[in-house]
Short mmCIF file of C-alpha atoms in Angstrom, two decimals:
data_model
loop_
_atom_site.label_atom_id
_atom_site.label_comp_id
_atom_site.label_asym_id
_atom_site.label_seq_id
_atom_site.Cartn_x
_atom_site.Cartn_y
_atom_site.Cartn_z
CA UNK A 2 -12.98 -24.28 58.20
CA UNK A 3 -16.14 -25.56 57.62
CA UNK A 4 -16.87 -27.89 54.30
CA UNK A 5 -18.93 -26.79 51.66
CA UNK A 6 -21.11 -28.21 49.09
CA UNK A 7 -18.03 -27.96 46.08
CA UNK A 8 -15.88 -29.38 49.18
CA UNK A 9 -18.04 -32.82 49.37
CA UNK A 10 -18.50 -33.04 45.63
CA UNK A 11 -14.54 -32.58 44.37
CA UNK A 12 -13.98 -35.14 47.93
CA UNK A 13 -16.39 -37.18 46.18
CA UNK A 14 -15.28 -37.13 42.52
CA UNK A 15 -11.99 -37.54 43.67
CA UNK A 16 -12.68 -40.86 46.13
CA UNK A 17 -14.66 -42.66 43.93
CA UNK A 18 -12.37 -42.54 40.66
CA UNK A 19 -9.18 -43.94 43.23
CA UNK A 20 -11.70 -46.58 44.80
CA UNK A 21 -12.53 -47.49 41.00
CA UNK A 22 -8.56 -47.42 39.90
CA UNK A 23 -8.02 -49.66 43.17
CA UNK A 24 -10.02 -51.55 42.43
CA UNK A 25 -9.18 -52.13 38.90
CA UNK A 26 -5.05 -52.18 39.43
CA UNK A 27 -5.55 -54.50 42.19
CA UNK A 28 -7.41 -57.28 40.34
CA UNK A 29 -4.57 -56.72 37.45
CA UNK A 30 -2.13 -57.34 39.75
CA UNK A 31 -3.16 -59.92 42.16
CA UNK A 32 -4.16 -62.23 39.11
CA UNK A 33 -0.55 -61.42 37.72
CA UNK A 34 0.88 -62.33 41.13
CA UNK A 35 -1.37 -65.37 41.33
CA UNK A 36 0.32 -66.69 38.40
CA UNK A 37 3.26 -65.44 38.61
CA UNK A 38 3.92 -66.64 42.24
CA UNK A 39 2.08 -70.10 42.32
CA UNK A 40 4.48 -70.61 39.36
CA UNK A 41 7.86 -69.40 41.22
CA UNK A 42 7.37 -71.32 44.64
CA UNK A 43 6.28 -74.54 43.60
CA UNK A 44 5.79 -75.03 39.70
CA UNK A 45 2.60 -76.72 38.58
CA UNK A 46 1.47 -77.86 41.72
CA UNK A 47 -2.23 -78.48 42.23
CA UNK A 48 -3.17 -76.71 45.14
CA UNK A 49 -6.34 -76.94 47.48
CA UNK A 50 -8.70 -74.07 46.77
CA UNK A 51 -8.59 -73.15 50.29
CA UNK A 52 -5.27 -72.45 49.86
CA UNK A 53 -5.75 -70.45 46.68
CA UNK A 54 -8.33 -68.38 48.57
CA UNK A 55 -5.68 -67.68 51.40
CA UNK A 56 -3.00 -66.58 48.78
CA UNK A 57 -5.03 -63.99 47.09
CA UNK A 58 -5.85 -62.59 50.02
CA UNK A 59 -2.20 -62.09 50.83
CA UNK A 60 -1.15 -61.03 47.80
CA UNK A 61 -3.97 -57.64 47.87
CA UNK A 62 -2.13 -56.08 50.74
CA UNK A 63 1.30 -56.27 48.73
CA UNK A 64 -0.78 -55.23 45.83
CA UNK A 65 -2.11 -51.95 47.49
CA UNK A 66 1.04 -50.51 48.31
CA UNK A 67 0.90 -49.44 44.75
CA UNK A 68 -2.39 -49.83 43.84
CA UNK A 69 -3.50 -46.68 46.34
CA UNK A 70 -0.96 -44.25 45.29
CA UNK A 71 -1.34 -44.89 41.57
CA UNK A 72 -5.14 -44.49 41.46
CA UNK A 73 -5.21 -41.45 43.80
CA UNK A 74 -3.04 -39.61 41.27
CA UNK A 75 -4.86 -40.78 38.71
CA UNK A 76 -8.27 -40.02 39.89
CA UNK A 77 -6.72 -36.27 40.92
CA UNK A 78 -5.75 -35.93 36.76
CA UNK A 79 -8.69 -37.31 35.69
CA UNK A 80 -11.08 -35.37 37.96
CA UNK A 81 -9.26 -32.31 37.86
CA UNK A 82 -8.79 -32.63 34.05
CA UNK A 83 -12.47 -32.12 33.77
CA UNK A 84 -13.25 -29.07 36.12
CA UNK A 85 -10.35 -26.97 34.04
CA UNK A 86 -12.26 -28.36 30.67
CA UNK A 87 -15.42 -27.20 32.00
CA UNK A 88 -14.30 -24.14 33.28
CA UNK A 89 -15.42 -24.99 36.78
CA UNK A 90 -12.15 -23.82 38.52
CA UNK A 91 -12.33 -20.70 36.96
CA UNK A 92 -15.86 -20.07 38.39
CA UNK A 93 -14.76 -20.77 41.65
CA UNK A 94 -11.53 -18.72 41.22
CA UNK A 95 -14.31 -15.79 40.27
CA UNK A 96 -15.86 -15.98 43.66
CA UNK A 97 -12.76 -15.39 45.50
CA UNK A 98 -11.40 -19.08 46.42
CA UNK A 99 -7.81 -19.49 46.21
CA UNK A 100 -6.12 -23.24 44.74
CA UNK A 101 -5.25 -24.00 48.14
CA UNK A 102 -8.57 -23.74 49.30
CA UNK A 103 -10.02 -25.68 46.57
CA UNK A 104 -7.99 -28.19 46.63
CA UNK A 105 -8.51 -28.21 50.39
CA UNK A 106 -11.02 -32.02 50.03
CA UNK A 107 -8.17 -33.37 48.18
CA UNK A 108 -5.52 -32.56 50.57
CA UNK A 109 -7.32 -33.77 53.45
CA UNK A 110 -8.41 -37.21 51.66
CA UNK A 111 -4.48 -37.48 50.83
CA UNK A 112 -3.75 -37.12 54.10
CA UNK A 113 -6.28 -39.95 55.23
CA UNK A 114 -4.83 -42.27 52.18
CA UNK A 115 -1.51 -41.67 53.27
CA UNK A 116 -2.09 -43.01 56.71
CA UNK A 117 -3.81 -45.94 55.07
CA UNK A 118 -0.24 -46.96 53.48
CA UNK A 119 1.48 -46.22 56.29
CA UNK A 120 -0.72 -49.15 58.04
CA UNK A 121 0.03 -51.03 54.59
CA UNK A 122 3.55 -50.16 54.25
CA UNK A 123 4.55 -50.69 57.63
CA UNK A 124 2.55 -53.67 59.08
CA UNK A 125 0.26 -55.56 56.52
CA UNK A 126 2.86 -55.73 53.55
CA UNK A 127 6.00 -57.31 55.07
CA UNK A 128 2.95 -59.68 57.36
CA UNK A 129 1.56 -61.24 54.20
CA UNK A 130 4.86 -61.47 52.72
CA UNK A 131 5.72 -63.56 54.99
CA UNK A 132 2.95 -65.70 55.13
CA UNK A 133 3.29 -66.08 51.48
CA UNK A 134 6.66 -67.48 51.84
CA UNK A 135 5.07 -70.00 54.56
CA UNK A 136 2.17 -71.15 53.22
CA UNK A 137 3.99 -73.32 50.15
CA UNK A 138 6.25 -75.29 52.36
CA UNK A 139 3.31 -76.15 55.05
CA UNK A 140 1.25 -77.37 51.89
CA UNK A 141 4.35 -79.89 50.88
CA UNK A 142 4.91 -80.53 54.41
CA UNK A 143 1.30 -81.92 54.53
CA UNK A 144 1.13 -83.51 51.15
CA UNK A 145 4.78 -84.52 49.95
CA UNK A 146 2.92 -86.07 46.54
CA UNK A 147 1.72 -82.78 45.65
CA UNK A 148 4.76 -82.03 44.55
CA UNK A 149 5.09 -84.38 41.70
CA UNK A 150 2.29 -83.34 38.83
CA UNK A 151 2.23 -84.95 35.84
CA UNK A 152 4.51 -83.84 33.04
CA UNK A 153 5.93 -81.19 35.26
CA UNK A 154 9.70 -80.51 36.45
CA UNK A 155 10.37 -79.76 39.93
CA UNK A 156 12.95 -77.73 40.66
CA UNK A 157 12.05 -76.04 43.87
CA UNK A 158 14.09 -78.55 46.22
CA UNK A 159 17.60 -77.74 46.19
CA UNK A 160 19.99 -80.60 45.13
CA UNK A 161 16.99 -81.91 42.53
CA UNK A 162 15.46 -81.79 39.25
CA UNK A 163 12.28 -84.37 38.70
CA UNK A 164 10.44 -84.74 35.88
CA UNK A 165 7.33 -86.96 36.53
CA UNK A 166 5.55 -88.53 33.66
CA UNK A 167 2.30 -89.55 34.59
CA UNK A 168 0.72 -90.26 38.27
CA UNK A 169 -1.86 -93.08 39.26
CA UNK A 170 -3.12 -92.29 42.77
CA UNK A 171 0.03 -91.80 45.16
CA UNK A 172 1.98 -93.71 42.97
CA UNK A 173 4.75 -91.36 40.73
CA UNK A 174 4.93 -92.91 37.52
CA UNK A 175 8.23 -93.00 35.00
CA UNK A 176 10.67 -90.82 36.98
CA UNK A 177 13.32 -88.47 36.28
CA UNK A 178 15.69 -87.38 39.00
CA UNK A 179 19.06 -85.35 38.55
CA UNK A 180 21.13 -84.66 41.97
CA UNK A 181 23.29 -81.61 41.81
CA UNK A 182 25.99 -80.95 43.57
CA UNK A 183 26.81 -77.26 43.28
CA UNK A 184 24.60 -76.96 40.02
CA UNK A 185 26.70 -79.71 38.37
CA UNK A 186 24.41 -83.12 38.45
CA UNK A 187 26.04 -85.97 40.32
CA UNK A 188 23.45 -88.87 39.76
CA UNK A 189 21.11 -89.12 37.21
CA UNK A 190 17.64 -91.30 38.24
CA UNK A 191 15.44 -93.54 36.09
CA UNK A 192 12.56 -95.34 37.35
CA UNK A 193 9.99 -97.13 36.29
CA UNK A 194 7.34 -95.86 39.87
CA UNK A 195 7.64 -94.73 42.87
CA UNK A 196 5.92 -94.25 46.12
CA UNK A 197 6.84 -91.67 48.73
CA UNK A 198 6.73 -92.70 52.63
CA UNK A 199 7.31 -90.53 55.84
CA UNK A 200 7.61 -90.76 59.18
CA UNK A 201 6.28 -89.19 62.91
CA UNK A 202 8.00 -85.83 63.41
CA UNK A 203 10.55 -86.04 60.53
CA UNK A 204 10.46 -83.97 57.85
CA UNK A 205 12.60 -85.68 55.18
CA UNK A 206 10.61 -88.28 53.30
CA UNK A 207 11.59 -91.56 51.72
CA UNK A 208 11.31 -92.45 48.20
CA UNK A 209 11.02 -95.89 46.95
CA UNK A 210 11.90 -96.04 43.41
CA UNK A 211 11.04 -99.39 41.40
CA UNK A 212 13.04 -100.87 38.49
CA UNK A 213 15.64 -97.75 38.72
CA UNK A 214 18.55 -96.92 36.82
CA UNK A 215 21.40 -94.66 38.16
CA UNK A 216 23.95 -93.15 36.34
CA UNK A 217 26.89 -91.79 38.48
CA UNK A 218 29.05 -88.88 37.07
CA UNK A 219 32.58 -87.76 37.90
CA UNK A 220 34.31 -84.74 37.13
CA UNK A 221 38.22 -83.86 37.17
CA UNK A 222 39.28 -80.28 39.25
CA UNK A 223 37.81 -78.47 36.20
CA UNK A 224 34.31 -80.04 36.68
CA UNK A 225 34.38 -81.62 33.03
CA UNK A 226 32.78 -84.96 32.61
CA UNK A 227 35.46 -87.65 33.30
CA UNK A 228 33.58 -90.78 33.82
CA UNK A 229 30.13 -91.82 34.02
CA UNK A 230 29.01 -95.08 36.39
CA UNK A 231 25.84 -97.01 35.08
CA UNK A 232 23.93 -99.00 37.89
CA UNK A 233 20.94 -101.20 37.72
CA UNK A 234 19.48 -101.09 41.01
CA UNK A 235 16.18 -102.32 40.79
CA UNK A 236 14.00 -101.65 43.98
CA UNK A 237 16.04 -98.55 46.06
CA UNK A 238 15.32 -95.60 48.22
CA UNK A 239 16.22 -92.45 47.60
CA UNK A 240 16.02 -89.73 50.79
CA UNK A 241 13.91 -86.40 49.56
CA UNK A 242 15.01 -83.65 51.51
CA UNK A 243 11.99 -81.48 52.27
CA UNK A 244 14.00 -79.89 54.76
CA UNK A 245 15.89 -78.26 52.27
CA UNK A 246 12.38 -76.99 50.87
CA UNK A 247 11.97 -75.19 54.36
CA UNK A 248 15.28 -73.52 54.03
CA UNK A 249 14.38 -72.05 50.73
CA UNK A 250 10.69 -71.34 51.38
CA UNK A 251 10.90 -69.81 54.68
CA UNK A 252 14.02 -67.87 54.35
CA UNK A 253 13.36 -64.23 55.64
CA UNK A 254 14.40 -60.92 53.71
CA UNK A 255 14.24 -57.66 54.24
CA UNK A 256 10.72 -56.66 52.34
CA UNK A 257 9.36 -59.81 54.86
CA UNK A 258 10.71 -58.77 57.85
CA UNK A 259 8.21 -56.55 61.03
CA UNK A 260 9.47 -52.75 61.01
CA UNK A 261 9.92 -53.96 64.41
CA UNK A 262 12.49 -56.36 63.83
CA UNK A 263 14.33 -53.81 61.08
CA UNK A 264 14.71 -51.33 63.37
CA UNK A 265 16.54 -53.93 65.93
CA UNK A 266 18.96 -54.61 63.25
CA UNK A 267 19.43 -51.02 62.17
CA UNK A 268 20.43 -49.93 66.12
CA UNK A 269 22.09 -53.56 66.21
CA UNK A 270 19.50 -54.80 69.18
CA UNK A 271 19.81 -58.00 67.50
CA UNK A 272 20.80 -61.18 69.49
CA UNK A 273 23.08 -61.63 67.32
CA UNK A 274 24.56 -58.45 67.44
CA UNK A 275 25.69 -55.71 64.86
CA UNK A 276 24.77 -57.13 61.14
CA UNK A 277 27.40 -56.31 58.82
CA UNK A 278 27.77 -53.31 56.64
CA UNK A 279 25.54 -54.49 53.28
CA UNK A 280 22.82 -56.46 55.95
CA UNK A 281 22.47 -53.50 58.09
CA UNK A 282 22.34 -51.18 55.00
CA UNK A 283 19.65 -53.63 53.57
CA UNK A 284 17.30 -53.38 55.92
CA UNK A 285 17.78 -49.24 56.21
CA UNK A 286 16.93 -48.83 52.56
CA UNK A 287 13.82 -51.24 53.11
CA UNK A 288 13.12 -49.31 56.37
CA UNK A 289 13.19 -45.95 54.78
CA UNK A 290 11.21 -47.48 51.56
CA UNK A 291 8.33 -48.09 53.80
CA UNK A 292 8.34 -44.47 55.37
CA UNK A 293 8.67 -42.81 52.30
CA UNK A 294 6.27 -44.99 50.15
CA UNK A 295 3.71 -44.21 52.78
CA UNK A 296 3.65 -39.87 51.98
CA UNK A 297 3.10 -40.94 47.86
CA UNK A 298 -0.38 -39.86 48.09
CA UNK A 299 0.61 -36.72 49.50
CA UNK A 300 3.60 -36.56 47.37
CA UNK A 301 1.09 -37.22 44.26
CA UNK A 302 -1.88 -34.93 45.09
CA UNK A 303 0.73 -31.72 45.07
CA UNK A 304 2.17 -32.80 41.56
CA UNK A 305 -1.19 -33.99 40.38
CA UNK A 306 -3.33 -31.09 40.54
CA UNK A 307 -1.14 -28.67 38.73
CA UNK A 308 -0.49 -31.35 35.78
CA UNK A 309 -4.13 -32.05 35.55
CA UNK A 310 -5.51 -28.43 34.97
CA UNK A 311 -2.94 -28.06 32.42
CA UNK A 312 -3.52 -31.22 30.70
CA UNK A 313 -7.50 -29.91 30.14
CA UNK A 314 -8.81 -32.92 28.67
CA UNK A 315 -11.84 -34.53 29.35
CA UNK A 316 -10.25 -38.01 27.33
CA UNK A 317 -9.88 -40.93 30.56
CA UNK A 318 -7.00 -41.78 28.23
CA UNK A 319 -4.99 -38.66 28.84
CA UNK A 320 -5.25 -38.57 32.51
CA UNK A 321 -4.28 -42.16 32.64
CA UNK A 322 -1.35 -41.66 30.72
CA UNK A 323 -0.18 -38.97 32.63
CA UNK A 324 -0.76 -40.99 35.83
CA UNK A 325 1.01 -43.79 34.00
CA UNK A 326 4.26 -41.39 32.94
CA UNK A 327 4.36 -40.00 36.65
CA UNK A 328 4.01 -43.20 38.55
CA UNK A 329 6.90 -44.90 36.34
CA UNK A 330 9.25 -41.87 37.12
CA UNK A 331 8.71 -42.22 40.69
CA UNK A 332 9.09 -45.61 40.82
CA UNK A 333 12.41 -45.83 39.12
CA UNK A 334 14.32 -44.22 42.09
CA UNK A 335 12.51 -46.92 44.28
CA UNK A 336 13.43 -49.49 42.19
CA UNK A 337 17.25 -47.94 41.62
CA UNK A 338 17.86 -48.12 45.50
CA UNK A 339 15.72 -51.59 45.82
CA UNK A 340 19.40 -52.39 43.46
CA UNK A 341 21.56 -50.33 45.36
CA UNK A 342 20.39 -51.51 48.19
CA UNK A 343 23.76 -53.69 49.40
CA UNK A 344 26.02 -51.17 48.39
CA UNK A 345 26.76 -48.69 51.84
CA UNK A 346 29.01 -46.17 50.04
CA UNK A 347 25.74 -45.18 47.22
CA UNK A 348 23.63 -44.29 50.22
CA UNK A 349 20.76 -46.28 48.93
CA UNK A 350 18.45 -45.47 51.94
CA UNK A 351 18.69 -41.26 50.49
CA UNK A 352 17.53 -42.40 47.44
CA UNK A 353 14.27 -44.06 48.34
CA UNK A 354 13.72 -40.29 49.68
CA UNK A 355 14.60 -38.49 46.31
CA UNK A 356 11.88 -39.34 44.39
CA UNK A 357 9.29 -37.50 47.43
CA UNK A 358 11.89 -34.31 47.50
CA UNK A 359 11.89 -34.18 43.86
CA UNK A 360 8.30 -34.05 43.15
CA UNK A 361 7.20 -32.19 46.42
CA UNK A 362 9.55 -29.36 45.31
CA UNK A 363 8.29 -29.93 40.96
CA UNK A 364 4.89 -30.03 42.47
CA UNK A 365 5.44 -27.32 45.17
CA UNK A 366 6.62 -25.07 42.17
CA UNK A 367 3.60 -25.91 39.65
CA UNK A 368 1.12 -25.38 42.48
CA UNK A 369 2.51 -21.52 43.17
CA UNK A 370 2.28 -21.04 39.92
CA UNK A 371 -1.32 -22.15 38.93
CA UNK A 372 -2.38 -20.75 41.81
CA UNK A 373 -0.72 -16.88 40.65
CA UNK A 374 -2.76 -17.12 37.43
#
């Protein structure tokens, strides 16, 4: 069938309002991530801008997997809003086109959007993921003292809390360390400085605390303070575990893991053998997340059109609201079986698939019927 003029112009319309919402949802998002992750994996931390650079452009390709959908459906109820206002659907539907034929452009560029996520879903996501995870601890790895900023707790080492209080070239000034043991702190540090020293090839470093003050604490069987131990210890070392950093930082879940390797564990290919019940059903629900994320802009354009004749409002408002009110109600089943996701018996892995079957069929049923009128 070949395209005509109306064909290029609604393809048009349509592709430059979800360019624009990408555009605009992604910056939201990646400078909310930016934040909000720089905070989560390593506090205050002053980080080379290189490194900053590297992170948001990580963080986009997590960003799009909802960024894509959610301004395709919105540029379908915006865009469709104003051809029913202007009665330009009903001058088509004069000449003889059918809704499925008009719609045709939008179909076709929902098709091409859903093989973008696919790509997305299935191999850049869980990649940068990944990488995010990776970059923090080879940033400590390279610059232990980074760690420490001024004012600032660090609490991203298991087994510590540090509070630094001021910092004069390498050297950590006024120094507050709490050891835990099981969340319960075992030794509480005071010192005046330190300086941090490591070695060739090992990736625990050496602190050297000056004019230090330790405070041991006991606790009877039902972990209640029984006695406390004070020490003056003057010049002492104290062992900081980055190691334990990497086992935190570079720990591997589900959303980070190649579809590759989640299919492996699914059919139990692993080397390891057959995961148990809630690891296996883990990755299946994060498997068939990816899959069914990928049709939402197919998923969207049937549902979309329908609700955005009816709406017939020219307002930007309106059409983003309905987007808004749509995308949420989708993306509560995603986020329900994201939850359910260790628990076999609720079939989690069906329920990423609901939220597709529900709206195909709502918009499958809308669609016949504007297209009857």
């Amino acid at each position: 069938m070949v395209l005509r003029i109306f064909d290029r112009y609604l393809g048009r319309q349509v592709l430059s309002a979800t360019l624009m919402g990408v555009l605009l949802l992604s910056g939201v998002m990646v400078l909310g991530n930016v934040y909000k992750k720089l905070d989560e994996l390593l506090g205050g931390t002053e980080l080379p801008f290189a490194f900053i650079l590297e992170f948001v452009a990580m963080v986009i390709p997590f960003s799009l997997i909802f960024t894509i959908p959610w301004a395709f459906l919105t540029g379908i109820l915006l865009v469709f809003g104003r051809l029913s206002a202007d009665n330009e659907l009903v001058s088509l539907r004069m000449t003889g086109w059918s809704m499925p034929r008009i719609c045709l452009p939008v179909f076709l560029l929902a098709a091409g959007l859903s093989g973008i996520c696919y790509w997305v879903n299935l191999s850049l996501a869980p990649m940068a993921k990944d990488r995010i995870k990776r970059m923090f601890y080879e940033v400590a790895l390279e610059n232990p003292s980074a760690l420490f900023q001024p004012g600032q707790v660090l609490d991203k080492v298991p087994g510590f809390i540090i509070h630094t209080g001021g910092r004069d070239g390498d050297r950590l000034l006024d120094l507050h360390i709490v050891e835990l043991d099981r969340r319960l702190p075992r030794r509480v540090i005071r010192a005046r400085s330190a300086m941090l020293e490591s070695q060739p090839d090992v990736i625990d470093v050496v602190m050297v605390l000056e004019d230090a003050e330790i405070e041991e604490l006991r606790y009877d069987e039902q972990q209640r303070l029984e006695k406390a131990d004070f020490l003056r210890a003057g010049r002492t070392a104290l062992l900081f575990p980055l190691s334990r950093l990497k086992n935190s930082s570079v720990r591997v879940n589900a959303s980070m893991k190649s579809t590759e390797m989640l299919w492996q564990e699914v059919t139990g290919r692993t080397e390891d053998g057959p995961l148990d019940p809630k690891e296996r059903m883990r990755s299946l629900t994060e498997l068939n997340k990816r899959y069914s994320f990928s049709l939402a802009c197919c998923t969207f354009a049937l549902v979309g059109i329908p609700l955005g004749v009816t709406a017939q409002r020219r307002e930007t408002s309106t059409g983003f609201a309905l987007s808004l009110i749509t995308a949420t109600v989708y993306l509560v089943f995603i986020i329900l079986a994201d939850t359910l996701s260790d628990k076999p018996h609720l079939h989690p892995h069906l329920i990423m698939w609901a939220p597709n079957v529900i709206f195909l069929a709502a918009g499958g049923w809308l669609f016949r019927r504007l297209n009857q009128r």
